Coordinates of C-alpha atoms in Angstrom, one line a residue:
Chain A
M1086 CA -0.4 -31.7 81.8
S1087 CA -0.2 -28.8 79.2
K1088 CA 0.4 -25.2 79.7
I1089 CA -1.2 -22.8 77.3
V1090 CA -0.2 -19.2 77.3
V1091 CA -2.5 -16.6 75.7
L1092 CA -1.0 -13.2 74.9
G1093 CA -3.6 -10.5 74.9
A1094 CA -7.1 -10.3 76.5
G1095 CA -9.0 -8.6 73.7
I1096 CA -11.8 -10.2 71.8
S1097 CA -9.5 -12.9 70.4
G1098 CA -7.4 -13.6 73.4
H1099 CA -10.4 -13.7 75.8
V1100 CA -12.4 -16.0 73.5
A1101 CA -9.5 -18.4 73.2
A1102 CA -8.8 -18.4 77.0
S1103 CA -12.5 -18.9 77.8
H1104 CA -12.9 -21.9 75.5
L1105 CA -9.7 -23.5 76.6
R1106 CA -10.7 -23.2 80.2
R1107 CA -14.1 -24.6 79.6
K1108 CA -13.0 -27.6 77.6
L1109 CA -9.8 -28.5 79.3
S1110 CA -9.6 -30.2 82.7
K1111 CA -8.0 -28.3 85.6
E1112 CA -4.7 -30.3 85.3
H1113 CA -4.0 -28.1 82.3
E1114 CA -2.9 -24.5 82.9
V1115 CA -4.4 -21.6 81.0
I1116 CA -2.4 -18.4 81.5
V1117 CA -3.4 -15.0 80.1
V1118 CA -0.7 -12.3 79.8
S1119 CA -2.1 -8.9 79.0
P1120 CA -1.1 -5.3 80.0
N1121 CA -4.8 -4.3 80.2
S1122 CA -6.6 -4.8 83.5
N1123 CA -10.0 -4.6 81.8
Y1124 CA -11.9 -6.4 79.1
Q1125 CA -13.5 -3.9 76.7
W1126 CA -16.2 -4.5 74.1
I1127 CA -14.6 -2.3 71.5
P1128 CA -17.6 -2.2 69.0
S1129 CA -19.5 0.0 71.6
N1130 CA -16.7 2.6 71.9
I1131 CA -18.5 4.7 69.3
W1132 CA -21.4 5.2 71.8
V1133 CA -18.9 6.3 74.5
G1134 CA -17.5 8.7 71.9
I1135 CA -20.9 10.5 71.6
G1136 CA -21.6 10.5 75.3
R1137 CA -24.5 8.1 75.1
M1138 CA -22.9 5.2 76.9
P1139 CA -20.6 5.4 80.0
S1140 CA -17.4 3.4 79.5
K1141 CA -18.2 1.3 82.6
K1142 CA -20.9 -0.3 80.5
I1143 CA -18.5 -1.6 77.9
L1144 CA -15.8 -3.0 80.2
F1145 CA -15.2 -5.1 83.3
P1146 CA -12.1 -6.1 85.3
L1147 CA -10.4 -9.3 84.1
A1148 CA -8.6 -10.4 87.3
P1149 CA -11.7 -11.4 89.4
L1150 CA -13.3 -13.3 86.5
Y1151 CA -10.1 -15.2 85.7
K1152 CA -9.5 -16.0 89.3
K1153 CA -13.1 -17.4 89.6
K1154 CA -12.7 -19.4 86.4
G1155 CA -9.3 -20.8 87.1
I1156 CA -7.4 -18.9 84.5
D1157 CA -4.0 -17.5 85.6
F1158 CA -3.7 -13.8 84.8
K1159 CA -0.5 -11.8 84.5
Q1160 CA -0.9 -8.1 83.9
A1161 CA 2.2 -7.8 81.9
K1162 CA 3.2 -7.0 78.3
A1163 CA 5.1 -9.5 76.1
I1164 CA 8.6 -8.4 75.3
S1165 CA 10.3 -11.2 73.3
F1166 CA 9.6 -14.7 72.0
H1167 CA 11.9 -17.7 72.6
P1168 CA 10.3 -20.6 70.9
E1169 CA 13.2 -22.9 71.5
G1170 CA 14.0 -21.9 75.0
D1171 CA 17.6 -21.0 75.7
E1172 CA 20.7 -22.5 77.3
K1173 CA 19.1 -22.5 80.8
E1174 CA 15.5 -23.0 79.9
S1175 CA 14.6 -26.1 77.8
K1176 CA 11.0 -25.1 77.3
P1177 CA 9.9 -22.4 74.9
Y1178 CA 8.9 -19.2 76.6
V1179 CA 8.0 -15.5 76.2
V1180 CA 9.5 -12.8 78.3
A1181 CA 6.8 -10.7 79.9
E1182 CA 7.2 -7.5 81.8
Y1183 CA 4.7 -6.7 84.6
V1184 CA 3.1 -3.3 84.1
T1185 CA 1.5 -2.8 87.6
G1186 CA 1.7 -3.8 91.3
D1187 CA 4.7 -4.9 93.3
K1188 CA 6.2 -6.6 90.3
Q1189 CA 6.0 -3.6 88.0
G1190 CA 9.0 -3.4 85.7
T1191 CA 10.2 -6.9 86.5
Q1192 CA 10.5 -9.4 83.7
E1193 CA 9.5 -13.1 83.8
K1194 CA 10.1 -16.0 81.5
V1195 CA 6.6 -17.5 80.9
T1196 CA 7.1 -21.0 79.6
Y1197 CA 4.5 -22.8 77.5
D1198 CA 3.5 -25.9 75.6
Y1199 CA 1.2 -23.9 73.3
L1200 CA 1.3 -20.2 72.7
I1201 CA -1.6 -18.1 71.3
N1202 CA -0.5 -14.7 70.2
A1203 CA -3.6 -12.6 70.3
T1204 CA -1.9 -9.2 70.9
G1205 CA -3.9 -7.5 68.2
P1206 CA -2.6 -4.3 66.6
K1207 CA -0.4 -1.5 67.8
L1208 CA -2.3 1.7 67.3
N1209 CA 0.4 3.4 65.2
F1210 CA -0.4 7.0 65.8
E1211 CA 3.3 7.9 65.3
A1212 CA 3.0 7.0 61.6
T1213 CA 1.1 10.2 61.0
N1214 CA 2.9 13.3 62.2
G1215 CA 0.8 15.2 64.8
L1216 CA -1.9 12.6 65.1
I1217 CA -2.1 12.3 68.8
P1218 CA -5.5 11.4 70.5
G1219 CA -6.7 14.5 72.4
K1220 CA -4.1 16.9 70.8
N1221 CA -4.5 19.2 67.7
K1222 CA -8.3 18.8 68.0
T1223 CA -8.0 15.1 66.8
Y1224 CA -9.4 12.2 68.7
S1225 CA -9.8 8.5 68.4
V1226 CA -12.4 5.9 69.4
C1227 CA -10.0 2.9 69.3
T1228 CA -10.1 2.5 73.1
Y1229 CA -12.6 3.5 75.8
T1230 CA -10.3 6.2 77.2
H1231 CA -9.8 7.6 73.7
A1232 CA -13.6 7.5 73.2
E1233 CA -14.1 9.4 76.5
H1234 CA -11.7 12.1 75.3
A1235 CA -13.5 12.2 72.0
W1236 CA -16.8 12.9 73.7
N1237 CA -15.2 15.7 75.7
G1238 CA -13.9 17.2 72.5
L1239 CA -17.1 16.8 70.6
N1240 CA -19.2 18.1 73.5
K1241 CA -17.1 21.3 73.7
V1242 CA -17.6 21.9 70.0
I1243 CA -21.4 21.3 70.4
Q1244 CA -21.5 23.8 73.2
E1245 CA -19.7 26.3 71.0
M1246 CA -22.2 25.7 68.2
K1247 CA -25.0 26.4 70.6
Q1248 CA -23.4 29.8 71.2
G1249 CA -23.6 30.4 67.5
K1250 CA -20.1 29.4 66.3
K1251 CA -20.0 27.3 63.1
A1252 CA -17.9 24.2 63.2
K1253 CA -16.2 21.8 60.8
I1254 CA -16.2 18.1 61.7
L1255 CA -13.8 15.7 60.0
I1256 CA -14.1 11.9 60.5
G1257 CA -12.4 9.1 58.8
T1258 CA -8.9 7.6 58.4
G1259 CA -5.7 9.3 59.6
H1260 CA -3.2 7.4 57.4
A1261 CA -2.8 6.4 53.8
K1262 CA -3.0 2.7 54.8
A1263 CA -5.3 2.8 57.8
T1264 CA -8.0 0.2 58.2
C1265 CA -11.2 0.0 60.4
Q1266 CA -13.2 2.3 58.1
G1267 CA -16.3 0.7 59.6
A1268 CA -15.7 2.2 63.0
A1269 CA -15.2 5.7 61.6
F1270 CA -18.3 5.2 59.4
E1271 CA -20.4 4.4 62.5
Y1272 CA -18.9 7.3 64.4
I1273 CA -19.6 9.9 61.7
L1274 CA -23.3 8.8 61.5
N1275 CA -23.7 8.8 65.2
V1276 CA -22.0 12.2 65.5
E1277 CA -24.3 13.6 62.8
Q1278 CA -27.4 12.3 64.6
E1279 CA -26.2 13.8 67.9
L1280 CA -25.7 17.2 66.2
R1281 CA -29.4 17.0 65.2
R1282 CA -30.4 15.9 68.7
H1283 CA -28.6 18.9 70.1
K1284 CA -30.2 21.1 67.4
V1285 CA -26.9 22.3 66.0
R1286 CA -26.8 20.3 62.8
D1287 CA -27.2 23.4 60.6
M1288 CA -24.1 24.9 62.3
A1289 CA -21.8 22.0 61.3
E1290 CA -20.1 21.0 58.2
V1291 CA -19.5 17.2 58.5
T1292 CA -16.9 15.6 56.2
W1293 CA -15.8 12.0 55.7
I1294 CA -12.1 11.6 54.7
S1295 CA -10.9 8.2 53.8
N1296 CA -8.2 6.3 52.0
E1297 CA -10.9 4.3 50.2
Y1298 CA -11.1 4.6 46.4
K1299 CA -14.8 4.4 46.6
L1300 CA -17.3 4.9 49.4
G1301 CA -18.3 1.7 51.0
D1302 CA -15.0 -0.1 50.3
F1303 CA -14.5 -0.7 54.0
G1304 CA -11.1 -2.3 53.2
M1305 CA -13.0 -5.2 51.7
D1306 CA -12.9 -4.1 48.1
G1307 CA -16.5 -3.0 48.5
M1308 CA -19.3 -5.4 47.8
L1309 CA -22.4 -6.1 45.7
M1310 CA -25.3 -6.7 48.0
S1311 CA -29.0 -7.5 48.2
Y1312 CA -30.9 -4.5 49.4
G1313 CA -34.6 -5.2 49.7
S1314 CA -35.7 -6.5 46.4
I1315 CA -32.8 -4.9 44.5
T1316 CA -29.1 -5.5 44.1
M1317 CA -26.9 -2.5 45.1
K1318 CA -23.2 -1.7 45.4
S1319 CA -22.0 -0.8 48.9
S1320 CA -20.7 2.4 47.3
E1321 CA -24.2 3.3 46.2
M1322 CA -25.7 2.6 49.6
V1323 CA -23.1 4.7 51.5
E1324 CA -23.5 7.5 48.9
M1325 CA -27.2 7.4 49.5
I1326 CA -26.8 7.6 53.3
F1327 CA -24.2 10.4 53.1
E1328 CA -26.2 12.5 50.7
D1329 CA -29.3 12.0 52.7
R1330 CA -27.5 13.3 55.8
D1331 CA -25.6 16.0 54.1
I1332 CA -22.2 14.5 54.8
K1333 CA -19.5 15.5 52.4
W1334 CA -16.7 13.2 51.4
I1335 CA -13.1 13.1 50.4
L1336 CA -11.8 9.8 49.0
G1337 CA -8.4 8.4 48.1
A1338 CA -6.9 10.6 50.8
G1339 CA -3.7 9.7 52.6
V1340 CA -3.6 11.9 55.7
N1341 CA 0.1 12.5 56.4
K1342 CA 0.3 15.4 58.8
I1343 CA -1.9 17.0 61.5
E1344 CA -1.5 20.5 62.9
D1345 CA -3.9 22.2 65.3
G1346 CA -7.1 22.0 63.3
I1347 CA -5.4 21.3 60.0
A1348 CA -5.2 17.9 58.3
H1349 CA -2.7 17.6 55.4
Y1350 CA -3.2 14.9 52.9
E1351 CA -2.1 13.6 49.6
N1352 CA -4.7 12.2 47.2
L1353 CA -4.6 9.6 44.4
E1354 CA -4.1 12.3 41.8
G1355 CA -0.9 13.1 43.6
E1356 CA -2.1 16.5 44.8
T1357 CA -1.2 17.8 48.3
K1358 CA -4.1 19.3 50.1
T1359 CA -5.3 20.5 53.5
I1360 CA -8.6 20.6 55.2
L1361 CA -9.5 22.7 58.3
Y1362 CA -11.5 21.3 61.2
D1363 CA -12.7 22.1 64.7
F1364 CA -13.1 18.4 65.7
A1365 CA -11.6 15.4 64.0
M1366 CA -11.8 11.6 64.8
L1367 CA -9.2 9.9 62.6
I1368 CA -8.4 6.2 62.8
P1369 CA -4.6 5.6 62.9
S1370 CA -2.8 2.9 61.0
F1371 CA -2.3 -0.4 62.7
S1372 CA 1.0 -2.1 62.9
G1373 CA 2.6 -5.1 64.7
H1374 CA 4.1 -4.6 68.1
G1375 CA 7.7 -4.9 67.0
F1376 CA 8.4 -8.1 69.0
K1377 CA 11.7 -9.8 68.7
A1378 CA 12.3 -13.5 68.6
F1379 CA 15.4 -15.5 69.5
D1380 CA 16.5 -19.1 69.1
K1381 CA 18.1 -21.3 71.8
N1382 CA 21.5 -19.8 71.0
N1383 CA 20.1 -16.3 71.4
Q1384 CA 20.3 -15.6 67.6
D1385 CA 17.7 -13.3 66.2
I1386 CA 15.0 -15.2 64.4
T1387 CA 12.4 -12.5 64.3
D1388 CA 11.8 -13.0 60.5
R1389 CA 10.7 -16.6 61.2
L1390 CA 7.9 -15.4 63.4
F1391 CA 7.0 -12.0 62.3
K1392 CA 6.3 -10.1 59.1
G1393 CA 5.1 -7.0 60.9
F1394 CA 2.4 -9.2 62.4
M1395 CA 2.9 -12.9 63.1
I1396 CA 3.5 -15.3 60.2
V1397 CA 0.9 -18.0 59.9
D1398 CA -0.2 -20.6 57.3
A1399 CA -0.9 -17.9 54.6
D1400 CA 0.7 -17.8 51.2
Y1401 CA 2.9 -14.7 51.3
T1402 CA 4.3 -15.0 47.8
P1403 CA 4.1 -11.5 46.3
R1404 CA 1.7 -11.5 43.4
P1405 CA -0.2 -8.8 41.5
Y1406 CA -3.8 -8.0 42.6
E1407 CA -5.3 -9.9 39.6
E1408 CA -3.6 -13.2 40.8
W1409 CA -4.8 -13.0 44.4
T1410 CA -7.0 -15.9 45.5
V1411 CA -8.9 -16.8 48.7
Q1412 CA -6.4 -19.7 49.0
D1413 CA -3.7 -17.2 50.0
W1414 CA -5.5 -16.6 53.3
P1415 CA -4.7 -18.7 56.4
E1416 CA -6.9 -21.5 57.6
T1417 CA -5.4 -22.6 61.0
Y1418 CA -3.4 -19.5 62.0
Q1419 CA -0.4 -21.8 62.9
N1420 CA 3.1 -20.5 62.6
P1421 CA 4.8 -22.7 60.0
S1422 CA 8.2 -22.7 61.8
Y1423 CA 6.9 -23.4 65.3
K1424 CA 3.8 -25.5 65.2
N1425 CA 2.8 -24.8 68.8
I1426 CA 2.4 -21.0 68.1
F1427 CA -0.8 -19.6 66.7
A1428 CA -1.9 -16.1 65.9
P1429 CA -5.7 -15.5 65.5
G1430 CA -7.6 -12.2 65.3
I1431 CA -5.7 -9.2 64.2
A1432 CA -2.3 -10.6 65.3
F1433 CA -1.6 -12.6 62.1
A1434 CA 0.1 -11.1 59.1
P1435 CA -2.3 -11.0 56.2
P1436 CA -0.9 -12.3 52.9
H1437 CA -2.0 -9.0 51.2
T1438 CA -4.8 -6.4 51.4
I1439 CA -8.3 -7.2 50.3
S1440 CA -8.9 -3.8 48.6
K1441 CA -7.1 -3.2 45.3
P1442 CA -3.7 -1.5 46.0
R1443 CA -3.4 2.0 44.5
K1444 CA -0.4 4.3 44.2
N1445 CA -0.4 7.9 43.1
K1446 CA 2.1 9.5 40.7
N1447 CA 4.4 10.4 43.6
G1448 CA 4.6 6.7 44.5
T1449 CA 2.5 7.1 47.6
E1450 CA 0.4 4.0 48.3
I1451 CA -3.2 5.0 49.3
F1452 CA -5.6 2.1 50.1
P1453 CA -7.1 0.5 53.1
S1454 CA -5.3 -2.3 55.0
P1455 CA -7.5 -5.4 55.5
P1456 CA -9.9 -5.3 58.4
R1457 CA -9.9 -8.4 60.7
T1458 CA -11.8 -7.1 63.7
G1459 CA -14.8 -8.3 65.7
M1460 CA -16.4 -11.4 64.6
P1461 CA -13.6 -13.0 62.6
S1462 CA -11.3 -12.4 65.6
G1463 CA -13.6 -14.4 67.8
I1464 CA -14.1 -17.2 65.2
T1465 CA -10.4 -17.6 64.5
A1466 CA -9.6 -17.6 68.2
K1467 CA -12.1 -20.3 68.9
L1468 CA -10.9 -22.6 66.1
V1469 CA -7.3 -22.2 67.4
A1470 CA -8.4 -23.1 70.9
D1471 CA -10.3 -26.1 69.5
N1472 CA -7.3 -27.3 67.6
I1473 CA -5.1 -27.0 70.7
I1474 CA -7.7 -28.8 72.8
D1475 CA -7.9 -31.7 70.3
S1476 CA -4.1 -31.9 70.1
I1477 CA -3.8 -32.1 73.9
K1478 CA -6.6 -34.7 74.2
S1479 CA -5.4 -36.9 71.3
G1480 CA -1.7 -36.5 72.1
K1481 CA -0.8 -35.6 68.5
E1482 CA -1.2 -32.5 66.4
S1483 CA -4.7 -31.9 65.2
L1484 CA -5.7 -29.1 62.8
K1485 CA -9.2 -30.3 61.8
H1486 CA -10.8 -26.9 62.7
K1487 CA -10.3 -24.5 59.9
G1488 CA -11.6 -21.1 59.2
S1489 CA -10.4 -19.1 56.3
M1490 CA -11.8 -15.6 55.9
G1491 CA -12.4 -16.8 52.3
N1492 CA -14.9 -19.3 53.6
M1493 CA -16.4 -17.3 56.5
G1494 CA -19.3 -14.9 56.8
A1495 CA -19.3 -11.7 58.7
A1496 CA -21.9 -9.3 60.0
C1497 CA -21.2 -5.6 60.4
I1498 CA -24.0 -4.1 62.4
A1499 CA -23.1 -0.5 62.1
S1500 CA -24.8 2.0 64.4
A1501 CA -26.1 5.0 62.5
G1502 CA -27.5 6.8 65.6
Y1503 CA -28.2 6.0 69.2
G1504 CA -31.8 5.9 70.6
L1505 CA -34.3 3.3 71.5
L1506 CA -37.0 4.8 69.2
D1507 CA -35.0 7.3 67.1
G1508 CA -31.8 5.3 66.6
S1509 CA -30.8 3.6 63.4
G1510 CA -28.4 1.0 62.2
I1511 CA -26.9 -0.2 59.0
S1512 CA -26.7 -4.0 59.0
I1513 CA -24.4 -5.5 56.4
T1514 CA -23.5 -9.1 56.1
T1515 CA -21.0 -10.5 53.7
F1516 CA -20.0 -13.9 52.6
P1517 CA -17.2 -14.6 52.2
I1518 CA -15.2 -11.8 53.9
I1519 CA -12.4 -12.2 51.3
P1520 CA -14.1 -12.0 47.9
D1521 CA -13.8 -15.3 46.0
Y1522 CA -13.8 -14.0 42.4
K1523 CA -13.7 -17.5 40.9
K1524 CA -16.5 -19.0 42.9
Y1525 CA -18.8 -15.9 42.7
S1526 CA -17.5 -14.5 39.4
D1527 CA -20.6 -12.5 38.4
T1528 CA -21.4 -11.0 41.9
Q1529 CA -18.1 -9.4 42.7
G1530 CA -16.8 -12.3 44.7
R1531 CA -19.6 -12.7 47.1
H1532 CA -22.7 -14.9 47.6
L1533 CA -25.5 -12.5 46.9
G1534 CA -28.0 -14.3 49.1
K1535 CA -25.7 -14.0 52.1
T1536 CA -24.4 -10.5 51.4
F1537 CA -27.1 -8.0 52.1
G1538 CA -27.7 -4.5 53.5
S1539 CA -30.5 -3.1 55.6
I1540 CA -31.1 0.3 57.1
G1541 CA -33.4 1.1 60.0
L1542 CA -34.2 1.1 63.7
A1543 CA -34.0 -2.7 63.8
G1544 CA -30.2 -2.4 63.1
H1545 CA -29.8 -0.2 66.2
W1546 CA -31.7 -2.7 68.3
L1547 CA -29.6 -5.5 66.9
K1548 CA -26.4 -3.7 67.7
L1549 CA -27.6 -3.0 71.2
A1550 CA -28.7 -6.7 71.7
L1551 CA -25.3 -7.8 70.5
H1552 CA -23.6 -5.5 73.0
Y1553 CA -25.4 -7.0 75.9
A1554 CA -25.1 -10.6 74.5
F1555 CA -21.3 -10.3 74.0
I1556 CA -20.7 -8.7 77.4
Y1557 CA -22.7 -11.6 79.0
K1558 CA -20.7 -14.1 77.0
A1559 CA -17.4 -12.4 77.9
K1560 CA -18.3 -12.5 81.6
M1561 CA -18.6 -16.2 81.1
K1562 CA -22.1 -16.3 82.7
P1563 CA -24.2 -19.5 82.6
F1564 CA -24.4 -21.0 79.1
W1565 CA -22.2 -18.3 77.6
W1566 CA -20.8 -20.7 75.1
L1567 CA -24.2 -21.0 73.4
I1568 CA -23.7 -17.5 72.0
P1569 CA -21.8 -17.9 68.8
E1570 CA -18.7 -15.8 68.1
Chain B
M218 CA -30.2 16.1 49.4
R219 CA -33.2 14.0 50.3
R220 CA -32.2 10.6 49.0
I221 CA -34.5 8.5 51.2
S222 CA -38.2 9.0 50.5
P223 CA -40.6 9.8 53.3
I224 CA -42.3 6.4 52.9
Q225 CA -39.0 4.6 53.1
R226 CA -38.0 6.6 56.1
F227 CA -41.3 5.8 57.8
K228 CA -40.7 2.1 57.2
M229 CA -37.1 2.4 58.5
M230 CA -38.2 4.1 61.7
N231 CA -41.6 2.6 62.5
P232 CA -41.2 0.5 65.7
I233 CA -43.8 -2.1 64.7
I234 CA -42.4 -2.7 61.3
Q235 CA -38.9 -2.7 62.7
L236 CA -39.8 -5.2 65.4
F237 CA -40.6 -7.8 62.7
K238 CA -37.5 -6.7 60.9
F239 CA -35.4 -7.2 64.0
F240 CA -36.4 -10.8 64.3
I241 CA -35.9 -11.5 60.6
L242 CA -32.6 -9.7 60.7
S243 CA -31.4 -11.6 63.8
I244 CA -32.2 -14.9 62.2
K245 CA -30.6 -13.9 58.8
V246 CA -27.4 -12.7 60.6
M247 CA -27.3 -15.8 62.8
V248 CA -27.6 -18.1 59.8
I249 CA -24.8 -16.4 58.0
V250 CA -22.5 -15.9 60.9
A251 CA -23.1 -19.2 62.8
G252 CA -23.7 -21.0 59.5
G253 CA -20.2 -22.5 59.6
H254 CA -16.8 -21.8 58.2
G255 CA -14.0 -23.8 56.9
G256 CA -10.9 -24.0 54.7
T257 CA -10.6 -23.1 51.1
R258 CA -7.6 -25.0 49.8
K259 CA -9.1 -28.5 49.6
A260 CA -12.6 -27.4 48.7
N261 CA -11.4 -25.6 45.5

């Protein structure tokens, strides 16, 4: 009998737990430890943030589902890792602290045979002075509650515009090394469309602010893509969209301080600037959770498990951008020191960024961190679960399932406006996610046939279809496993 | 600045054209996303 503990119940943790439970017999225990009571389909948060989708449509409670499926659920947060056990406990364990109910505040040693760390990122709002969701006229769409607040803030500004007041709207990244530009990109286009729907577009100045060097970088070093019958750079496509919608942009901006309606930033030229706004949605930087790890003698071994995020089978040797390769990126997401610990999704420490690092004359680094959201989170979680299942069934370590982001495709179906007949979407696929400049040397590291962009109503329908399909899958309804990650 | 021509906009927003596009797009995305993944170290 094996006991598998999954930390986190986001896309990655939930996918791993679902597949483990489906493929392992009931004699094996699957335990999910998460401080969140609900599962949320994060990609649809942007629609909550424009008031077009209630948050109840993107979430459901985890406890009843896990009870029905035979997954043990502890609503608790992980505190520390003890991969060798301790003097009293011979098995490895994590210390978890309950966050609700009768046990709130009590800590428990949760032992395991296999541990999947799918804790995702910490939303590091503190890294930017004054960036607090719902304060200083800044908002976030990183969680459904943040998105609800964002809609309240946006709606207030829309009502003011209807009364004749002009407004400045600022959307983008709220830190010099923030990631998740895709979500901000979707949000700015949705907000712009909502302004038109409310007939106040001419009252608003909409500005994109980002740490990207070029538009369309998305933390992936941009891409060359097929667009209809032509080949286009992602920067050209985004520029076309922004110009067409009269959206201004500020690039190479490291936002470092927020005051009420004022964003302070430093740019790649080393200048310090400010921009005023009436409503801002700024994505914070992501960081690890600051977990500590200890060996059986209670000595601190945090640096064997964590490098901000969790250390896995990546090549972390520091090298200049020109020497980076796809082989640097992990394949199995296994911790090299403790082979029964894995970190799929956003929880693993990337070997380096994907976008070219840039520093201004003041020494401030301004460039996007690597995105690892959505689809790659699901794929990496499934392959980790499959390797654990194989290892349990064969009785020896099996790592035959591999999935490097350098040999994996991704689809970004970005909503560009909500509406069954007047909505729009920008569908972008990329293969591989990490550009392989050796294999695809003349197409900027990507397979041109598998890297394409498309704009139109169909993209909105596709995003909506994916929303319902993935909620169905997450609820583990009949044949859910047929829907790919 | 009008960067997308009226004919392009018509094609982007016409439900009938976009219905066909939806099916094509779904298949293309499925092929790329579910088309497999693997390691890179041995392959190269």
